[in-house]
mmCIF file with all atom_site columns, C-alpha atoms in Angstrom:
data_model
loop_
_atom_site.group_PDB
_atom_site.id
_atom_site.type_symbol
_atom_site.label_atom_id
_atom_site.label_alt_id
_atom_site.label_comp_id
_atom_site.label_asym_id
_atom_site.label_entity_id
_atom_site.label_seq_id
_atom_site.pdbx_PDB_ins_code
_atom_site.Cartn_x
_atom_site.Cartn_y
_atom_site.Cartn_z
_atom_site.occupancy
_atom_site.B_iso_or_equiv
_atom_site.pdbx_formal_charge
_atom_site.auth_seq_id
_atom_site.auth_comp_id
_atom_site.auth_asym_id
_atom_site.auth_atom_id
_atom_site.pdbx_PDB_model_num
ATOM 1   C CA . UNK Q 1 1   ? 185.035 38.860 -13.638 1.00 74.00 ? 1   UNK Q CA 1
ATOM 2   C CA . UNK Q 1 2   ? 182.438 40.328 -11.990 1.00 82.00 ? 2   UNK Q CA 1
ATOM 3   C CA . UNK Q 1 3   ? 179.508 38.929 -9.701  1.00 83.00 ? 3   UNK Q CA 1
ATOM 4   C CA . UNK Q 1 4   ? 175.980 40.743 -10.480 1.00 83.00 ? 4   UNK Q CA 1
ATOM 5   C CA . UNK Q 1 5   ? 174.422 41.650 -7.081  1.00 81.00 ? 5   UNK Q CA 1
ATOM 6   C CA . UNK Q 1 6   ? 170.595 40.973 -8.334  1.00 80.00 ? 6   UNK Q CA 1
ATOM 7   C CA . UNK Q 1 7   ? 170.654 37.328 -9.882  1.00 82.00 ? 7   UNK Q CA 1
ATOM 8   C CA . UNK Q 1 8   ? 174.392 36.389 -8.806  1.00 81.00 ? 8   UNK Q CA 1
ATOM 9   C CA . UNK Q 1 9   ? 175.435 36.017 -13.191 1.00 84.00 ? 9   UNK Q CA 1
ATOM 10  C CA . UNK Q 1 10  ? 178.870 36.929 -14.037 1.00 83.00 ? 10  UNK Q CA 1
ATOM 11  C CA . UNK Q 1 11  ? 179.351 39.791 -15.710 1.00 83.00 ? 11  UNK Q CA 1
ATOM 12  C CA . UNK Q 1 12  ? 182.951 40.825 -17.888 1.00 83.00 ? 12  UNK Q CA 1
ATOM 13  C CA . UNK Q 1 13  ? 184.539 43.587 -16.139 1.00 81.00 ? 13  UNK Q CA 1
ATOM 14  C CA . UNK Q 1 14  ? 184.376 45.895 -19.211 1.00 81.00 ? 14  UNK Q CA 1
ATOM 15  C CA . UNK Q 1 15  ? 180.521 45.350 -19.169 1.00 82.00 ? 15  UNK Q CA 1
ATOM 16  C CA . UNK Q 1 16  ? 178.127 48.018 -16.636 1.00 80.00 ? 16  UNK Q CA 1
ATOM 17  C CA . UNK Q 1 17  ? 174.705 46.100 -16.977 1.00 81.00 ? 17  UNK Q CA 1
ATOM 18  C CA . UNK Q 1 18  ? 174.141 42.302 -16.309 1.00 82.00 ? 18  UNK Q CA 1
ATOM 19  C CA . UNK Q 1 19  ? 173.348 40.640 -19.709 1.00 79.00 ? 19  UNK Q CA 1
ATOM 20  C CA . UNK Q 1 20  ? 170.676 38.385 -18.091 1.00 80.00 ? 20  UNK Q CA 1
ATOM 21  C CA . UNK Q 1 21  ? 169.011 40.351 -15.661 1.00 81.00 ? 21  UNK Q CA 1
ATOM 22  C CA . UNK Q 1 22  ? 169.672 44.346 -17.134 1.00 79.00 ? 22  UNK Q CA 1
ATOM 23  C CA . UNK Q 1 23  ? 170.562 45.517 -13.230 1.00 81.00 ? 23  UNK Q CA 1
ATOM 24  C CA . UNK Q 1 24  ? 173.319 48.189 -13.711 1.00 81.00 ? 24  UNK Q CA 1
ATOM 25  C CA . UNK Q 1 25  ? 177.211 47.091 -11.731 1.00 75.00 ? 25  UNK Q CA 1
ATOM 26  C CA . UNK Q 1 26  ? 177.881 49.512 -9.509  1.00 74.00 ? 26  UNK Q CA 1
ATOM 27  C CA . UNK Q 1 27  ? 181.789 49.404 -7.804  1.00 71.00 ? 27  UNK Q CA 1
ATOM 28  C CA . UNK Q 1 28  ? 182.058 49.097 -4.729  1.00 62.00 ? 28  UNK Q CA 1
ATOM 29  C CA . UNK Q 1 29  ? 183.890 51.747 -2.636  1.00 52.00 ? 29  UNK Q CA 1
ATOM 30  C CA . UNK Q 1 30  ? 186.530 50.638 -0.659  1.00 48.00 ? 30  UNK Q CA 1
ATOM 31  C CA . UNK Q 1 31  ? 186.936 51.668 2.989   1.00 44.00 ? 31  UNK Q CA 1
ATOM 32  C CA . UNK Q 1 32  ? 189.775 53.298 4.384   1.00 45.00 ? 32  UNK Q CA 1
ATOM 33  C CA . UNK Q 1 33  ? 190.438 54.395 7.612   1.00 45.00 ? 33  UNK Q CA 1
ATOM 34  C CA . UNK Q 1 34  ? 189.736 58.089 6.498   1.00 45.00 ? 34  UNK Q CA 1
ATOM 35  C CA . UNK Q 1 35  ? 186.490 57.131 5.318   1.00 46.00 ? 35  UNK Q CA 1
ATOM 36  C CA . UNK Q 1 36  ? 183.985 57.053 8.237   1.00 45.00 ? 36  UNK Q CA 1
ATOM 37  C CA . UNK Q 1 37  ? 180.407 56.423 8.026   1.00 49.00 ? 37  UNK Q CA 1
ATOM 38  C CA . UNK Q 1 38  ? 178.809 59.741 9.667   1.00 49.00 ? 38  UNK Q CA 1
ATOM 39  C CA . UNK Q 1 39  ? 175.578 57.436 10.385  1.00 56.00 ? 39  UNK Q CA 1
ATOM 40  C CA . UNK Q 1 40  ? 177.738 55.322 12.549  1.00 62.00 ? 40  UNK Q CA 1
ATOM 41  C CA . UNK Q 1 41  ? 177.732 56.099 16.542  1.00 64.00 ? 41  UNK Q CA 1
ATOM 42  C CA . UNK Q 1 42  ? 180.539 54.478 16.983  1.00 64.00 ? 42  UNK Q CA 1
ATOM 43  C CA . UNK Q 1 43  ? 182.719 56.986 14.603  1.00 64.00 ? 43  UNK Q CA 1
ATOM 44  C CA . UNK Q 1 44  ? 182.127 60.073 16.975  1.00 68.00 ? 44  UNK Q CA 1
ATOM 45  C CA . UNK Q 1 45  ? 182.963 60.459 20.924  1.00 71.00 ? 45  UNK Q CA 1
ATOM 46  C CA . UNK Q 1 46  ? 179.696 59.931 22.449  1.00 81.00 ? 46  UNK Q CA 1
ATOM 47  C CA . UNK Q 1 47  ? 180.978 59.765 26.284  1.00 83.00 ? 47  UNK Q CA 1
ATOM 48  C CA . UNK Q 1 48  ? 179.245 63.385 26.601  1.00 85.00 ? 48  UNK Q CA 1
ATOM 49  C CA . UNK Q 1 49  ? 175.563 61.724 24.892  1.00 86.00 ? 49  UNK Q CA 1
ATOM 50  C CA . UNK Q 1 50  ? 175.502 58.633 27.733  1.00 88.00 ? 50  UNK Q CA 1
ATOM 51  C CA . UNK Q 1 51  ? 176.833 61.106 30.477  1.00 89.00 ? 51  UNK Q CA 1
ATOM 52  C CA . UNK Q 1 52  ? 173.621 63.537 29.456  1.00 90.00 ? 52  UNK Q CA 1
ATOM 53  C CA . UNK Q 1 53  ? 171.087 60.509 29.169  1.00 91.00 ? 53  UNK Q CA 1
ATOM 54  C CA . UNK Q 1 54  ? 171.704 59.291 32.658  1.00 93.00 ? 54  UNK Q CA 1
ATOM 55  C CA . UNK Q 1 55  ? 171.719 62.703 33.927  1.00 91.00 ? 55  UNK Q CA 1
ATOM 56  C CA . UNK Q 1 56  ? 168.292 63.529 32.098  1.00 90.00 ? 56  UNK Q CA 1
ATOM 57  C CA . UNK Q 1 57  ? 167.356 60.208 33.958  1.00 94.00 ? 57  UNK Q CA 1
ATOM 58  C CA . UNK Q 1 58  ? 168.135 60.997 37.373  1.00 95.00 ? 58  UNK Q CA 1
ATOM 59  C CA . UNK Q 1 59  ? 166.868 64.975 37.378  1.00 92.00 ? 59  UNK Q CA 1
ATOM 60  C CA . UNK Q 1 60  ? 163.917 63.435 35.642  1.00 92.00 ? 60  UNK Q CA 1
ATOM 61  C CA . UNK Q 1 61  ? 162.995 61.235 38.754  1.00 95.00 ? 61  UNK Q CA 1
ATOM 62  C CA . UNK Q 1 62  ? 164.065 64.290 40.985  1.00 93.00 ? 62  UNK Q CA 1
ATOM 63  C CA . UNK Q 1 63  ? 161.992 66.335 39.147  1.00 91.00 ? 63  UNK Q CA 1
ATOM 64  C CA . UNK Q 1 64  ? 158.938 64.004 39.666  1.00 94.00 ? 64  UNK Q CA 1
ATOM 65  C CA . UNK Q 1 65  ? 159.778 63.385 43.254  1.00 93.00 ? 65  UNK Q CA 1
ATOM 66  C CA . UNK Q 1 66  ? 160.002 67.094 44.382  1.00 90.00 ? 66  UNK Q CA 1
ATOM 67  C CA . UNK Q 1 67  ? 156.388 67.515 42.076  1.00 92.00 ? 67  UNK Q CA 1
ATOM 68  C CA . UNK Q 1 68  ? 154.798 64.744 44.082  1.00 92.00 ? 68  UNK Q CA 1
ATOM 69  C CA . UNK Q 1 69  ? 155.835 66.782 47.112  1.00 87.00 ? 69  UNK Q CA 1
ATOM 70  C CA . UNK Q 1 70  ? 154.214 70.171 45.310  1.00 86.00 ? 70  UNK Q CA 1
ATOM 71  C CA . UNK Q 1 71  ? 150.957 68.055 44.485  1.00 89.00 ? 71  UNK Q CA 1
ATOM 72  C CA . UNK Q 1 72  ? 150.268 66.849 47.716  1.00 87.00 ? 72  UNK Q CA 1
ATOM 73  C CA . UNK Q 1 73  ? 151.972 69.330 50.340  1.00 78.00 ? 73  UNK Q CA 1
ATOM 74  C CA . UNK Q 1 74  ? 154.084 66.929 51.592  1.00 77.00 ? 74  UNK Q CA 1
ATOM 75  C CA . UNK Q 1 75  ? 157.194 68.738 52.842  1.00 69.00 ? 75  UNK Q CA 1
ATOM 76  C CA . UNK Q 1 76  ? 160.601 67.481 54.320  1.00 65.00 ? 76  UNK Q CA 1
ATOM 77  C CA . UNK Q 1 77  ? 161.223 71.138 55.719  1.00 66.00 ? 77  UNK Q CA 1
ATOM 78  C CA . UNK Q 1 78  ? 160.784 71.306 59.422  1.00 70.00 ? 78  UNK Q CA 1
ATOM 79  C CA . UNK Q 1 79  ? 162.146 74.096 61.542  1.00 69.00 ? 79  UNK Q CA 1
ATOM 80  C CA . UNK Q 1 80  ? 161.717 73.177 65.168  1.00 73.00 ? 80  UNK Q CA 1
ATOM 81  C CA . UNK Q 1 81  ? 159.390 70.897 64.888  1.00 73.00 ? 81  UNK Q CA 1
ATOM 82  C CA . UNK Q 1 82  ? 157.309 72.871 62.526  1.00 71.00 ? 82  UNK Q CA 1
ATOM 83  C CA . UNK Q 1 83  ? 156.136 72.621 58.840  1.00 71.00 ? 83  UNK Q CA 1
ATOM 84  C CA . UNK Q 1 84  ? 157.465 75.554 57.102  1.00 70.00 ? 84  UNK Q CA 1
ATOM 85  C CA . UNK Q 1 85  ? 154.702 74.272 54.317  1.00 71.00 ? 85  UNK Q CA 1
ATOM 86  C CA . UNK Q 1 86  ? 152.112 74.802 56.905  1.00 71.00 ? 86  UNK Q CA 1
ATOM 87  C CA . UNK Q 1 87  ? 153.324 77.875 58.015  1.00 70.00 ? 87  UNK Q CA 1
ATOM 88  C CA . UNK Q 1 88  ? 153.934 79.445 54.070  1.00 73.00 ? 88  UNK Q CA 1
ATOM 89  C CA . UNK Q 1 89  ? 150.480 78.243 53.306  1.00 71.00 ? 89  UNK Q CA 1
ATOM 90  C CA . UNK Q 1 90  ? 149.176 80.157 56.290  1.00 73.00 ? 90  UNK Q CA 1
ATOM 91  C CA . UNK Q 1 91  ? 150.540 83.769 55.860  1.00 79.00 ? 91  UNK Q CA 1
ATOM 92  C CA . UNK Q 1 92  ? 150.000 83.419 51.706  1.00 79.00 ? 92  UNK Q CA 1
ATOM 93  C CA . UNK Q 1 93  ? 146.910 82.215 50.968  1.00 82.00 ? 93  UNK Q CA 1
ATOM 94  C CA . UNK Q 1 94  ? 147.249 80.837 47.200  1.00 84.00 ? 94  UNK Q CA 1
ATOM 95  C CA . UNK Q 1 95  ? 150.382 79.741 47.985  1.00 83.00 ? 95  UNK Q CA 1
ATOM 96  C CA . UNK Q 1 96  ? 148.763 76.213 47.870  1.00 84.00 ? 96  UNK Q CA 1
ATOM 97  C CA . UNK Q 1 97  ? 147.176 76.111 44.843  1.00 88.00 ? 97  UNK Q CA 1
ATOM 98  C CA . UNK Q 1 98  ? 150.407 77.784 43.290  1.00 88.00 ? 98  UNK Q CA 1
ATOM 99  C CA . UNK Q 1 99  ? 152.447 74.696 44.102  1.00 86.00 ? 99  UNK Q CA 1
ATOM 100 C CA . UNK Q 1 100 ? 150.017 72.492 43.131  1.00 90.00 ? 100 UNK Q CA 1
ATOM 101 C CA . UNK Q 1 101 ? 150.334 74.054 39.286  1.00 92.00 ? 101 UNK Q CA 1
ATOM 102 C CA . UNK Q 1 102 ? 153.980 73.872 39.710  1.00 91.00 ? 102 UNK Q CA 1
ATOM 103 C CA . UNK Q 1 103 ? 154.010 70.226 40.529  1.00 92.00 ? 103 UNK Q CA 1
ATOM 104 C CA . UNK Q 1 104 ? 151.744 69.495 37.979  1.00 94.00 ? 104 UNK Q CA 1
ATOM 105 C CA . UNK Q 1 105 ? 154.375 71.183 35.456  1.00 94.00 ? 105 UNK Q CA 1
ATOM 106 C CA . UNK Q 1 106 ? 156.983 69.627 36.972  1.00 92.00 ? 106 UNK Q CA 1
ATOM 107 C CA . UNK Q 1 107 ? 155.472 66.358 36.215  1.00 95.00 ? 107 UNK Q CA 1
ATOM 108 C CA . UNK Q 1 108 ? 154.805 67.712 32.720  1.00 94.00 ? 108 UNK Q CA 1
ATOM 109 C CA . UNK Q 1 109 ? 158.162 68.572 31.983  1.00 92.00 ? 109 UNK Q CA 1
ATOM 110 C CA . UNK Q 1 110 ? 159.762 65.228 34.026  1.00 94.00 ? 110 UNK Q CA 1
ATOM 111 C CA . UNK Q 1 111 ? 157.974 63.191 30.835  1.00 95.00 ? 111 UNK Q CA 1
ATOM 112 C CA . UNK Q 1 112 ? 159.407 65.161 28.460  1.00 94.00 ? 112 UNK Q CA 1
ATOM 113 C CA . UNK Q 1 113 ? 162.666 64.868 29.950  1.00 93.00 ? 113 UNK Q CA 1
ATOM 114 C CA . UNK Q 1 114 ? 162.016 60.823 29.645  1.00 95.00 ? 114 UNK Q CA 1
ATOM 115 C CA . UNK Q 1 115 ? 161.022 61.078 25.878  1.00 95.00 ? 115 UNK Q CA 1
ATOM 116 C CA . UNK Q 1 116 ? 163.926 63.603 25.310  1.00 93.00 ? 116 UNK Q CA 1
ATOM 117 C CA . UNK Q 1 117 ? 166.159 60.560 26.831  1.00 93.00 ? 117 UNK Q CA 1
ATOM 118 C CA . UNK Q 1 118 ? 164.961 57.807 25.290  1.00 93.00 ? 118 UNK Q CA 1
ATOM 119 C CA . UNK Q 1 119 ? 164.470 59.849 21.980  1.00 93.00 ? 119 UNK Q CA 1
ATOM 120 C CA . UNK Q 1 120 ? 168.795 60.252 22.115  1.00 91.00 ? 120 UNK Q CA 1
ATOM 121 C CA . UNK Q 1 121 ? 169.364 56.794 23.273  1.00 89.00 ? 121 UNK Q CA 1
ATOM 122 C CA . UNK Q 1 122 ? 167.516 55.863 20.022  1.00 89.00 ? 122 UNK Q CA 1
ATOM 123 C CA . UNK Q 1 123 ? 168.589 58.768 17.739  1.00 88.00 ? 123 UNK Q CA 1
ATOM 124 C CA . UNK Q 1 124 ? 165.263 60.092 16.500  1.00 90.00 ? 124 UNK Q CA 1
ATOM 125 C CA . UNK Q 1 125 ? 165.622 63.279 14.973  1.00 87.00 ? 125 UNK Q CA 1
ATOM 126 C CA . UNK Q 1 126 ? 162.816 64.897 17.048  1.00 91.00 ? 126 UNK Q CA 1
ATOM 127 C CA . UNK Q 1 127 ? 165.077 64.271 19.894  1.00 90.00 ? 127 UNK Q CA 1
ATOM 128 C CA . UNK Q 1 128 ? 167.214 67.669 19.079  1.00 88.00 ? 128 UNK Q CA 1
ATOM 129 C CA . UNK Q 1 129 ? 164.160 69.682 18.411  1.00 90.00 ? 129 UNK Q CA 1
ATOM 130 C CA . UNK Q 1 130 ? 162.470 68.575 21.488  1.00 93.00 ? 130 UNK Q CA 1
ATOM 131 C CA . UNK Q 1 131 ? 165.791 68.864 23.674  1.00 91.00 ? 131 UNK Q CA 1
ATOM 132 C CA . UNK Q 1 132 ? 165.425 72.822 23.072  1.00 90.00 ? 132 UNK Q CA 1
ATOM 133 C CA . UNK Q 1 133 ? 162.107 73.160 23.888  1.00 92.00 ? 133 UNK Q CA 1
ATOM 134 C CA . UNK Q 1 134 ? 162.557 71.117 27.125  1.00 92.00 ? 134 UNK Q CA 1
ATOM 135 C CA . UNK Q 1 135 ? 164.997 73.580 28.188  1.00 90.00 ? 135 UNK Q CA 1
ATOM 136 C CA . UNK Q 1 136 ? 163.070 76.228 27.038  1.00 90.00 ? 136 UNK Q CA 1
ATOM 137 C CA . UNK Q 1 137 ? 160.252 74.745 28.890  1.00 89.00 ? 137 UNK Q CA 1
ATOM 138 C CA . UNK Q 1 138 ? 162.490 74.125 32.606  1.00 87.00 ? 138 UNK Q CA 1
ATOM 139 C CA . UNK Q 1 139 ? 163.711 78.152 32.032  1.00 88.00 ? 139 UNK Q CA 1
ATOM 140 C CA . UNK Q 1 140 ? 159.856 79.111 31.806  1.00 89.00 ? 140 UNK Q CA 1
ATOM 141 C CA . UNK Q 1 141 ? 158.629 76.914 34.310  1.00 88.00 ? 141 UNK Q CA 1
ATOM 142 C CA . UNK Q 1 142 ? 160.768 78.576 36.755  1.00 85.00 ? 142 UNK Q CA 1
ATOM 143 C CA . UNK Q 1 143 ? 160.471 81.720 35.865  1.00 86.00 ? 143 UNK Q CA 1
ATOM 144 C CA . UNK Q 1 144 ? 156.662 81.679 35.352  1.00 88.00 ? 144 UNK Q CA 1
ATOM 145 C CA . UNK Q 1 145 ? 156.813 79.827 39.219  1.00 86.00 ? 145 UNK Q CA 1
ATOM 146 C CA . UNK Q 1 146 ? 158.557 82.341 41.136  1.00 84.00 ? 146 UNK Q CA 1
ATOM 147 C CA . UNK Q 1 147 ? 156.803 85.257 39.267  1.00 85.00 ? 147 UNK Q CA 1
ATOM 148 C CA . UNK Q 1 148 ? 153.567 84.232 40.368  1.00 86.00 ? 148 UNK Q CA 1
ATOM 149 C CA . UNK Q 1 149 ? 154.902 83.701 43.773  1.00 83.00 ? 149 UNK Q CA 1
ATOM 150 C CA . UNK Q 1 150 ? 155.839 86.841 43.926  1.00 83.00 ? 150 UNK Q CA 1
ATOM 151 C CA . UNK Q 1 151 ? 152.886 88.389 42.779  1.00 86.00 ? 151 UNK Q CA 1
ATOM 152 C CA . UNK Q 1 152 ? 150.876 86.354 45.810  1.00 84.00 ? 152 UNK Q CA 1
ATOM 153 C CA . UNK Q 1 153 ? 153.323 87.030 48.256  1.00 81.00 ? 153 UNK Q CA 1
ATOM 154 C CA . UNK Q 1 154 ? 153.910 90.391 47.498  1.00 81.00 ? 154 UNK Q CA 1
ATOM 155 C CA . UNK Q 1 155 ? 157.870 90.550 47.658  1.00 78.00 ? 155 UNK Q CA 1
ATOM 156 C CA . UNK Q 1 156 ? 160.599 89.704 44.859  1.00 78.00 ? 156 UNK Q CA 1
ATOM 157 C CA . UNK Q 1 157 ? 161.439 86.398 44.659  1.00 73.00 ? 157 UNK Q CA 1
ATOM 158 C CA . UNK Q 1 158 ? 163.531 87.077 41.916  1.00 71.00 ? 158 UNK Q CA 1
ATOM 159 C CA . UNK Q 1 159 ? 166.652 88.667 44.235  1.00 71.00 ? 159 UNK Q CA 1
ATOM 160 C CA . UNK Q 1 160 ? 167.211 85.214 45.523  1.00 67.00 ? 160 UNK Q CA 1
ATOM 161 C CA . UNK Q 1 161 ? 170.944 84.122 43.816  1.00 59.00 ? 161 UNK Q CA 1
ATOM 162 C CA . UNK Q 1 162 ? 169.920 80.542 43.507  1.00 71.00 ? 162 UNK Q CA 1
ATOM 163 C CA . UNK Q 1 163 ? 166.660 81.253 41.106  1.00 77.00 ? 163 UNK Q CA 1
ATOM 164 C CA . UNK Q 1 164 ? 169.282 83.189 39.116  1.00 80.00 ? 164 UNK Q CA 1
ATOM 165 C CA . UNK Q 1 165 ? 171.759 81.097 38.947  1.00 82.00 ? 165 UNK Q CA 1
ATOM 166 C CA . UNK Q 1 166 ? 169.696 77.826 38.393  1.00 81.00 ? 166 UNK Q CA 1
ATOM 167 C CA . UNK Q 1 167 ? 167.898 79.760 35.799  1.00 84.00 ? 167 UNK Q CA 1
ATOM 168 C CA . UNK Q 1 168 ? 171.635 80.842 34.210  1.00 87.00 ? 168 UNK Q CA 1
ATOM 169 C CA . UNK Q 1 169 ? 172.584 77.216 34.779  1.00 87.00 ? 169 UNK Q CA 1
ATOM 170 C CA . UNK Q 1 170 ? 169.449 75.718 32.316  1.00 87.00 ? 170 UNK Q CA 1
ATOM 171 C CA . UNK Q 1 171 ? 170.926 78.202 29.573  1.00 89.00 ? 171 UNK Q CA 1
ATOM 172 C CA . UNK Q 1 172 ? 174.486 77.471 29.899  1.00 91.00 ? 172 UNK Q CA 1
ATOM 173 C CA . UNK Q 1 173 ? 173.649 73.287 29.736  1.00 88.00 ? 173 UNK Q CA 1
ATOM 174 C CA . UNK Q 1 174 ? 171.029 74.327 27.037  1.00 88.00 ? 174 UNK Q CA 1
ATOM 175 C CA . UNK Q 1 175 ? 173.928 75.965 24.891  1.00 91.00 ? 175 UNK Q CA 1
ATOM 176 C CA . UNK Q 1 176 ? 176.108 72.954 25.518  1.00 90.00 ? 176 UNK Q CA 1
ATOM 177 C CA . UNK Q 1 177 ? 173.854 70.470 24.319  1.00 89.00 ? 177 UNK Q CA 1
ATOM 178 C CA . UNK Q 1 178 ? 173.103 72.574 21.854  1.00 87.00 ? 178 UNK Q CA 1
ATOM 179 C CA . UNK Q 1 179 ? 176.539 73.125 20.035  1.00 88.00 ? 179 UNK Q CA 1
ATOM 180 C CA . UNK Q 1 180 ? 177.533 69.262 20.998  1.00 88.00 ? 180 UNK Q CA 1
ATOM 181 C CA . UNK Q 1 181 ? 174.113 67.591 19.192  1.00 87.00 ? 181 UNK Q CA 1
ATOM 182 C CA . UNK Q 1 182 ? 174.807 70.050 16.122  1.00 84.00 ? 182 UNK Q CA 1
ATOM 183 C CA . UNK Q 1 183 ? 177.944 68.989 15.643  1.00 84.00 ? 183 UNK Q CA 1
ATOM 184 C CA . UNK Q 1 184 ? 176.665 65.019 15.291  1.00 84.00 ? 184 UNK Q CA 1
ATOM 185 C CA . UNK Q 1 185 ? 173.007 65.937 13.684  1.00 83.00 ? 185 UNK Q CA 1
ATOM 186 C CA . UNK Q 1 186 ? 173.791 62.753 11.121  1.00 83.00 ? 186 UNK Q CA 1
ATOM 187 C CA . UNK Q 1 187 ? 173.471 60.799 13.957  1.00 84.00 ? 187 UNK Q CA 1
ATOM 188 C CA . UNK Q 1 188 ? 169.968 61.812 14.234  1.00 83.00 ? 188 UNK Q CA 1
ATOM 189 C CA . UNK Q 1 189 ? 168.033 60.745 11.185  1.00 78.00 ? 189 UNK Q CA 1
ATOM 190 C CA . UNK Q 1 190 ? 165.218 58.584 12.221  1.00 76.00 ? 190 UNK Q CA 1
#
């Protein structure tokens, strides 16, 4: 016998539809251990996804720390006893107000680094969408940065192998993510 699921009636196991209630039987699958529910966190290897959130975390307060410092001109570079900040701001007029749009994106981009985080702790599907365009956003940040410093200070900043590099670093961890969060998009269907 069989044990109807709307109003609790048994039903005959040759019969599909309770006779008292007209809700259709509908068998159970079993589970077995080849069976795994793809909605299910726990099924997949997620050591990588709690690494990446507390990383997000930690350059996120970085990034707002080192904006703070763009903001206001606070700098913890001094050369014998001199601000380098001071000095910068003095040979390259603009300079200032340049940092001051660069800290301002940097705070920008240190929220969306907090909603991309909390967005993959809690597996909202705008969480992969807006992952991309935060690293999207940190590539063109930079880039948009040190062009215009260039521009004011009229040499390349772009030869400097760190810009590069950091710039070459965002794509490679943006490429990562990338292929990692595709391969577990079920996860992600809030």
């Amino acid at each position: 016998m069989k044990i109807c699921k709307n109003c609790g009636t048994e039903i005959r196991d040759e019969d599909r539809i309770c006779y008292r209630c007209g809700t259709e039987y509908v068998e159970e699958e079993s589970v077995t251990e080849e069976k795994i529910d793809t909605a299910d966190p726990k099924a997949y290897k997620l050591k990588w996804h709690i690494l990446f959130i507390a990383i997000l975390m930690i350059a996120g307060a970085a990034r707002v720390f080192f904006s703070v410092q763009a903001i206001t001109g606070w700098n913890l570079y001094i050369y014998n006893g001199v601000d380098i900040t001071v000095l910068v701001n003095m040979f390259y007029p603009g300079i200032k107000e340049l940092n001051i749009v660069y800290g301002v994106m940097g705070l920008l981009t240190a929220i969306l680094m907090y909603c991309v985080g909390f967005w993959l702790i809690k597996f909202r599907r705008k969480a992969l969408k807006w992952m991309g365009i935060m690293f999207l956003g940190w590539i063109a940040v930079r880039v948009l940065y040190i062009g215009a410093v260039s521009l004011v200070s009229k040499r390349n900043s772009f030869e400097n192998s760190t810009i590069i590099s950091t710039i070459v670093g965002y794509m490679i961890l943006g490429v990562i993510n990338w292929v990692y969060y595709s391969r577990r998009k079920e996860l992600f269907v809030k």
